[in-house]
CSV table of C-alpha atoms in Angstrom, one decimal:
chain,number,residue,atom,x,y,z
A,1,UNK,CA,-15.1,-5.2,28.0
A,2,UNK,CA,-13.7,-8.1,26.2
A,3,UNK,CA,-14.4,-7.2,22.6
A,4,UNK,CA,-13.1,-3.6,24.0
A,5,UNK,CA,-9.5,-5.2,24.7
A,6,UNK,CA,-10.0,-7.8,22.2
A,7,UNK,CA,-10.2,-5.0,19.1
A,8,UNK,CA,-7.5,-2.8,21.1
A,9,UNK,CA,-5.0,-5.7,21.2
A,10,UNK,CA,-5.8,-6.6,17.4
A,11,UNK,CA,-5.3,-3.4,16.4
A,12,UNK,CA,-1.7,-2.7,18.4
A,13,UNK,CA,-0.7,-6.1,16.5
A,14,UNK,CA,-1.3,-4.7,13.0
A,15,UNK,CA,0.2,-1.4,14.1
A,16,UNK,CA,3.3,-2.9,15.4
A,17,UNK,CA,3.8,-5.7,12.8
A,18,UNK,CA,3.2,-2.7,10.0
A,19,UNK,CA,6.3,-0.6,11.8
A,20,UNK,CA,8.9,-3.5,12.3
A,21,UNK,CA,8.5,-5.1,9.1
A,22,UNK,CA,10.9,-4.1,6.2
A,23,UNK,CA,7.6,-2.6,3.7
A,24,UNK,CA,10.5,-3.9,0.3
A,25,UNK,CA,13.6,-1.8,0.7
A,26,UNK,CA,16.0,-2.9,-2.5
A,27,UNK,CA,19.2,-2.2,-0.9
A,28,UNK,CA,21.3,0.0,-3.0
A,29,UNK,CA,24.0,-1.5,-5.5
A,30,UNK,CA,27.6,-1.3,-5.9
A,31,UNK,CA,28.5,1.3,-8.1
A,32,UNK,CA,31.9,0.6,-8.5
A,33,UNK,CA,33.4,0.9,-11.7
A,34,UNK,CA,30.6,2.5,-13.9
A,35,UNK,CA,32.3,5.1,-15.0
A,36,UNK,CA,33.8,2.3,-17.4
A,37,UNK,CA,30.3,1.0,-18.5
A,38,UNK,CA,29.5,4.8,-20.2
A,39,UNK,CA,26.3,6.4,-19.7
A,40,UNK,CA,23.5,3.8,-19.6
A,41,UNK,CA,20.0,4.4,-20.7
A,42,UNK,CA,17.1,6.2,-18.5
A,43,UNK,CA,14.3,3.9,-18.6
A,44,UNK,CA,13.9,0.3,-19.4
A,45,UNK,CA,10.6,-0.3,-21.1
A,46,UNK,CA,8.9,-4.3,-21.1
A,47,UNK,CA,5.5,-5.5,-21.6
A,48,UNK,CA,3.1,-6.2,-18.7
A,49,UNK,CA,-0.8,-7.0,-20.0
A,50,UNK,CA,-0.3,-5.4,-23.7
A,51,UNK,CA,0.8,-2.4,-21.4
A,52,UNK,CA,4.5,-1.0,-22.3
A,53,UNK,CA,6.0,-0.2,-18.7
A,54,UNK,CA,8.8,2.2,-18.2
A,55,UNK,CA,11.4,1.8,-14.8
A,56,UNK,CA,13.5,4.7,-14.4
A,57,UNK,CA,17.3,4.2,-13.2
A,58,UNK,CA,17.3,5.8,-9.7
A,59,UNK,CA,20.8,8.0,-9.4
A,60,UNK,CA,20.5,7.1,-5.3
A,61,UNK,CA,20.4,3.3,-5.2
A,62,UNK,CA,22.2,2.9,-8.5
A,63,UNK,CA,19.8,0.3,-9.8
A,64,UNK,CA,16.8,0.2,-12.4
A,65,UNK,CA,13.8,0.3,-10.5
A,66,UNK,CA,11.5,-3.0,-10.8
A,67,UNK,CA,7.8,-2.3,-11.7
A,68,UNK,CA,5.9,-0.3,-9.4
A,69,UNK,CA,8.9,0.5,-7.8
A,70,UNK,CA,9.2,4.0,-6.7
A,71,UNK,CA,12.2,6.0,-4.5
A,72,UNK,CA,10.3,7.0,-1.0
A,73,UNK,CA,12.0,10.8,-0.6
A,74,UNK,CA,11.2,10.4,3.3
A,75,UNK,CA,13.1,7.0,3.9
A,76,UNK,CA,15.5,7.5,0.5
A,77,UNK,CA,15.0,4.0,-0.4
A,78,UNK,CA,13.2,2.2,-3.1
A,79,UNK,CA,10.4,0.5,-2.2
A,80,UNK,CA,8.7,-2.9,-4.1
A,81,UNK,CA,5.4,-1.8,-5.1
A,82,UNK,CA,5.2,1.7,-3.0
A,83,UNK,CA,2.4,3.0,-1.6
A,84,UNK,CA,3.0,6.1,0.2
A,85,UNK,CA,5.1,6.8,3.0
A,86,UNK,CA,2.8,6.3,6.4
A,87,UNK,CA,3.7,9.5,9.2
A,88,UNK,CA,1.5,7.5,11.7
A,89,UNK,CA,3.5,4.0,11.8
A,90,UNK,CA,6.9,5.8,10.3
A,91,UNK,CA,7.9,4.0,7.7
A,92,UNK,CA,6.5,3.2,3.9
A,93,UNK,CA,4.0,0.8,2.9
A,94,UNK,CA,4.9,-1.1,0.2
A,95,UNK,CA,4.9,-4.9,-1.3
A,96,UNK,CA,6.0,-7.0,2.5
A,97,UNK,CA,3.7,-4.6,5.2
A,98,UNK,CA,0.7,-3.3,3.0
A,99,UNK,CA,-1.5,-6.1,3.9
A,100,UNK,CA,-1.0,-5.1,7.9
A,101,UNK,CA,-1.2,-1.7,7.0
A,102,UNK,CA,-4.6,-2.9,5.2
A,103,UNK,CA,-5.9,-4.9,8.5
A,104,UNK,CA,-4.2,-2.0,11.0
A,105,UNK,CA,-6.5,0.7,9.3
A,106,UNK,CA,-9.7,-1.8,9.4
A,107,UNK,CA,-9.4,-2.6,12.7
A,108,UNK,CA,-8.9,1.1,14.0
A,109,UNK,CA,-12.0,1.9,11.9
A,110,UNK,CA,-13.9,-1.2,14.0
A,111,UNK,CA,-12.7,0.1,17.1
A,112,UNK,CA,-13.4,3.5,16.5
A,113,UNK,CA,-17.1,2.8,15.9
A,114,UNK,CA,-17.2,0.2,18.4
A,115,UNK,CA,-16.2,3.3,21.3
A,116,UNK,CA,-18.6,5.7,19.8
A,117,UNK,CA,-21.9,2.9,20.0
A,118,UNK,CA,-20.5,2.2,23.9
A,119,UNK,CA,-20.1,5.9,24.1
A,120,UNK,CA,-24.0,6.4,22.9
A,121,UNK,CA,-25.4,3.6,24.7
A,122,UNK,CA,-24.1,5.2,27.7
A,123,UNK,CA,-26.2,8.7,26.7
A,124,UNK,CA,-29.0,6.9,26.2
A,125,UNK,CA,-28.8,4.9,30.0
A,126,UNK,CA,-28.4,8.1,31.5
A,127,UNK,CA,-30.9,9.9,30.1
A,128,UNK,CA,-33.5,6.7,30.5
A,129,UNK,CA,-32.5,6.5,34.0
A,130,UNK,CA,-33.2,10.8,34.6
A,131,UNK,CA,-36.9,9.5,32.9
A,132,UNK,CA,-35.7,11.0,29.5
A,133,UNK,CA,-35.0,14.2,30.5
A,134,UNK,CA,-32.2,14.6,27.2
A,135,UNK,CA,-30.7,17.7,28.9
A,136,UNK,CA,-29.9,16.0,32.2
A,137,UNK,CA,-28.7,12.9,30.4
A,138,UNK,CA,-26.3,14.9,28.3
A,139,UNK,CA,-25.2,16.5,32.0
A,140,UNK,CA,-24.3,13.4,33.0
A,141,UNK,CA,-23.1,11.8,30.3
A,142,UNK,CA,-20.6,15.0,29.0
A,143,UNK,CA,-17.1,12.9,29.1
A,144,UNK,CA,-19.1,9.8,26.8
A,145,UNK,CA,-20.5,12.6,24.4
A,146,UNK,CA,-17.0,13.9,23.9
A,147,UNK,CA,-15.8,10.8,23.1
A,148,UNK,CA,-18.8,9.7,21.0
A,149,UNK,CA,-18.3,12.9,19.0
A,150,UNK,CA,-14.1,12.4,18.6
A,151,UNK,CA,-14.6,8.8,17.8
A,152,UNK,CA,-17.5,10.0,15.1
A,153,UNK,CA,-14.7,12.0,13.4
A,154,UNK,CA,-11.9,9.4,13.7
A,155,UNK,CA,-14.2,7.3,11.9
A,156,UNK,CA,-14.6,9.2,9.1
A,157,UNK,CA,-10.9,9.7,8.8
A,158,UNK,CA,-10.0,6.4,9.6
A,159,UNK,CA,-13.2,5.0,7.5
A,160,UNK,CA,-12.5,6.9,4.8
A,161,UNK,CA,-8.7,5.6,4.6
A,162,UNK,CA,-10.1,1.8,4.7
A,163,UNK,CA,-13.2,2.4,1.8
A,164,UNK,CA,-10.3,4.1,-0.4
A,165,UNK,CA,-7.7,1.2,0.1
A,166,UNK,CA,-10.8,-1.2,-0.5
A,167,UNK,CA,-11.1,0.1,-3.8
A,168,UNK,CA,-7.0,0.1,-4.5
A,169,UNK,CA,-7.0,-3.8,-3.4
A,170,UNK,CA,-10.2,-4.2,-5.5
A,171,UNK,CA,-8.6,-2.4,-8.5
A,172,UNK,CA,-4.9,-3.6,-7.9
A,173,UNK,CA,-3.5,-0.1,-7.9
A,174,UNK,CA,-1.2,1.7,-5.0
A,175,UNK,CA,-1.8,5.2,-3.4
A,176,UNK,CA,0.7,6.8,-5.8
A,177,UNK,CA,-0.2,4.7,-8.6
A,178,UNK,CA,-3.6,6.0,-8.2
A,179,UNK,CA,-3.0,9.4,-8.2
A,180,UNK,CA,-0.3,9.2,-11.0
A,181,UNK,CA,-3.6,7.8,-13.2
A,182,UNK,CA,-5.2,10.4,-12.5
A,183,UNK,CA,-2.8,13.0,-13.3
A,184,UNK,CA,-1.4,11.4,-16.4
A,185,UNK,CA,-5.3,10.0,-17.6
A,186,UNK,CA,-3.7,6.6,-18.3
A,187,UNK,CA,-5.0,3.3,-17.2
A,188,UNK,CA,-3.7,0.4,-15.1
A,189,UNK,CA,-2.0,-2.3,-16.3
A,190,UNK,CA,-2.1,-4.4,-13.3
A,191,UNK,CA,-5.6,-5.0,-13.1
A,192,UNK,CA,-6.8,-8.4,-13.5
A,193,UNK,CA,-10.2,-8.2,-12.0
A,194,UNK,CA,-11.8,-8.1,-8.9
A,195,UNK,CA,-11.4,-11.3,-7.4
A,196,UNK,CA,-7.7,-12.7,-8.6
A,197,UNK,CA,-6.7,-8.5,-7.1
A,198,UNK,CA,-7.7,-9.4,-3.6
A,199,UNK,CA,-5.9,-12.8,-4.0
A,200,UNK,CA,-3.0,-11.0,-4.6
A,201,UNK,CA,-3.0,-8.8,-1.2
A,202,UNK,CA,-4.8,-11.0,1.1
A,203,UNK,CA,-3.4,-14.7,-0.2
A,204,UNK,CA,0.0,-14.4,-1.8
A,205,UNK,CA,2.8,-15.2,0.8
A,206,UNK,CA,5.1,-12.3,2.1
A,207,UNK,CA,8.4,-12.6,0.3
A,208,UNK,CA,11.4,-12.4,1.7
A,209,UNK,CA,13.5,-9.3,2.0
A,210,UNK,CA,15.3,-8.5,-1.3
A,211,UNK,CA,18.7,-8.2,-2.3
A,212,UNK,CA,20.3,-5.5,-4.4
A,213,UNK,CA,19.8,-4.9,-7.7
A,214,UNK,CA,22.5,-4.8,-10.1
A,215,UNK,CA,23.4,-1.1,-12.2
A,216,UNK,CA,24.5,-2.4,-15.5
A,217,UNK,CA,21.8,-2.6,-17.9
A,218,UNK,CA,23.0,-5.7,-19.6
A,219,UNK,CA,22.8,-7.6,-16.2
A,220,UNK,CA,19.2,-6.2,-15.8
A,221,UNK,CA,16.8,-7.8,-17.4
A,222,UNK,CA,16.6,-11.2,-15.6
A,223,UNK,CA,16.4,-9.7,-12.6
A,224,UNK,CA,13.6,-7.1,-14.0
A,225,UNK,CA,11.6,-10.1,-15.3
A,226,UNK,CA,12.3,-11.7,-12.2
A,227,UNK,CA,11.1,-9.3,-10.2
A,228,UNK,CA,8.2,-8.4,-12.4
A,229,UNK,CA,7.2,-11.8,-12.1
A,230,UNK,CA,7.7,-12.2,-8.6
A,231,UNK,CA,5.1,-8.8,-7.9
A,232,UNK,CA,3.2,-10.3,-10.6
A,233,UNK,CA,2.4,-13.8,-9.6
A,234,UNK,CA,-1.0,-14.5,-9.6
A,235,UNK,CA,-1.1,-12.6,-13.1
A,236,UNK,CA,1.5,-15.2,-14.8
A,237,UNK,CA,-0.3,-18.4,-12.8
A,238,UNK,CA,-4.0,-16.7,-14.4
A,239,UNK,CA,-1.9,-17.4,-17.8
A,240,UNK,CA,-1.0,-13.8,-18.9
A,241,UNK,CA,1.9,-13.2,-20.3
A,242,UNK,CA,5.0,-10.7,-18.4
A,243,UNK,CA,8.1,-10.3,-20.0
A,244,UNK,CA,11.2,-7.7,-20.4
A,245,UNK,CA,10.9,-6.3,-23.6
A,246,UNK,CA,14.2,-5.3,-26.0
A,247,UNK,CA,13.1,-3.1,-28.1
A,248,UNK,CA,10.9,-1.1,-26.0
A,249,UNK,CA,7.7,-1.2,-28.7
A,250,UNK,CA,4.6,0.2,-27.0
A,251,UNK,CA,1.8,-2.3,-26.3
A,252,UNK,CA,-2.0,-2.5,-27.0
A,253,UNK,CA,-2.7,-0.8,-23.9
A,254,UNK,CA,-0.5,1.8,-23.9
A,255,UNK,CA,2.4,3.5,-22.1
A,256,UNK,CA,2.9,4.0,-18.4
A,257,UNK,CA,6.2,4.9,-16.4
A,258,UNK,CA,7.3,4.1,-12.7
C-alpha cells in the first residue's frame, strides 16, 4: 500500500511540475521599426561540432531562432530545444520541463507495472485459495484481470514512450529532431557520446526563463552564440568548439537546419 501511494504521489509531482513549468518560451521581440532595417536574411548559419547549423527567422516572434529552436504551432511560441508539444500535460516539452517530462513518463511506466503484478498476484491468491481451480479464480478475480490487462497495455504505451526518450537522452536528439533525421538522412550534430548526453539532461541546472530575442540580424549573433552556448554547455566545458559563423561555410559534418 505504501509503495502504491508512494509511486502515485511521485508520479502526480512529475506530472504537475511538467505542466506549471515554462518548457523555454522566447518571448516574442519588438518589431518596431523594421521596415527601416530592409529585408533581412532567412537563415543564420554557424558551426556547432564541424556541423554548419541553419536557424530560420520566425515571422511570429520576430526573432532568429537559437539552435534547436523550433515554433510549437499548438502553443505559437518558440521553444529552446523543442521536443514535441505534450496533449497529456498541455503544454510543450522543451529545454526547462523535459527532464520531468523524462521522470513523469518513467514513473507512470513503474506504476503501471507495479498495478498489473498486484493485479496478478491477486489472480493467483484466488485461484490458490479455490485449490487451483483457474476458472473460479478468474470468477473471482474479474475486476483485478481487467485491470491487469489495461495496465499491460498502458505499459506498453507508456513503456514504449520511456525506452524511446532513453535512446533521445542517450543520443542527445529531441522528438522532432529525431524524426527530421530521419526524413532529411542527415546526422546529429549534438551528439557527444553517451555519457557527457545524459549529463546534459539529468545534471545540468534548469535555466532560468529567457528573455526576448532581438530581430535585427546585426544585433544577433552574440545572443545566438550565447544561446548556443548556453544549450550547449557541457559540449564547450568537454572542449569543443561552438561559434556563430559569418560567412555561413558548411562544416566537416555537414548541413542541418532548425
Amino acid at each position: 500500500m505504501a509503495v502504491s501511494a508512494l509511486l502515485v504521489a511521485v508520479t502526480a509531482v512529475f506530472m504537475a511540475r511538467t505542466a506549471a513549468r515554462d518548457p523555454g518560451y522566447y518571448p516574442r521581440s519588438d518589431a518596431a521599426g523594421d521596415e527601416e532595417r530592409g529585408p533581412r536574411p532567412a537563415t543564420r548559419e554557424y558551426q556547432v561540432n564541424g556541423f554548419c547549423v541553419a536557424t530560420k527567422f520566425c515571422a511570429t516572434c520576430m526573432h532568429y531562432r537559437p539552435p534547436r529552436c523550433s515554433h510549437c504551432a499548438v502553443c505559437d511560441n518558440c521553444v529552446a530545444r523543442f521536443d514535441h508539444h505534450c496533449p497529456w500535460v498541455g503544454t510543450c516539452i522543451g529545454r526547462r520541463n523535459y527532464r520531468d517530462f523524462l521522470c513523469f513518463v518513467a514513473t507512470t511506466s513503474l506504476l503501471c507495472l507495479w498495478v498489473m503484478g498486484l493485479s496478478l498476484a491477486l489472480f493467483l491468491t484466488n485461484t490458490r485459495d479455490a485449490g487451483w481451480a483457474w476458472g473460479t479464480g478468474a470468477a473471482r478475480s474479474k475486476a483485478a484481470l481487467f485491470t491487469a490487462a489495461y495496465s499491460f497495455l498502458a505499459t506498453w504505451f507508456v513503456g514504449g514512450l520511456t525506452t524511446f526518450h532513453t535512446y533521445l537522452v542517450v543520443t542527445n536528439q529531441t522528438t522532432y529532431e529525431h524524426f527530421r533525421h530521419r526524413e532529411t538522412n542527415s546526422s546529429n550534430p549534438y551528439n557527444v557520446g553517451a555519457w557527457r548526453n545524459i549529463k546534459e539532461v539529468f545534471w545540468t541546472p534548469v535555466p532560468p526563463r529567457f528573455g526576448p530575442l532581438p530581430s535585427d540580424p546585426s544585433d544577433f549573433e552574440d545572443e545566438a552564440t550565447v544561446a548556443e552556448r548556453r544549450d550547449l554547455a557541457l559540449t564547450v566545458r568537454g572542449g569543443r568548439h561552438v561559434n556563430g559563423s559569418e560567412d555561413g561555410a558548411e562544416g566537416s559534418g555537414g548541413r542541418q537546419s532548425h
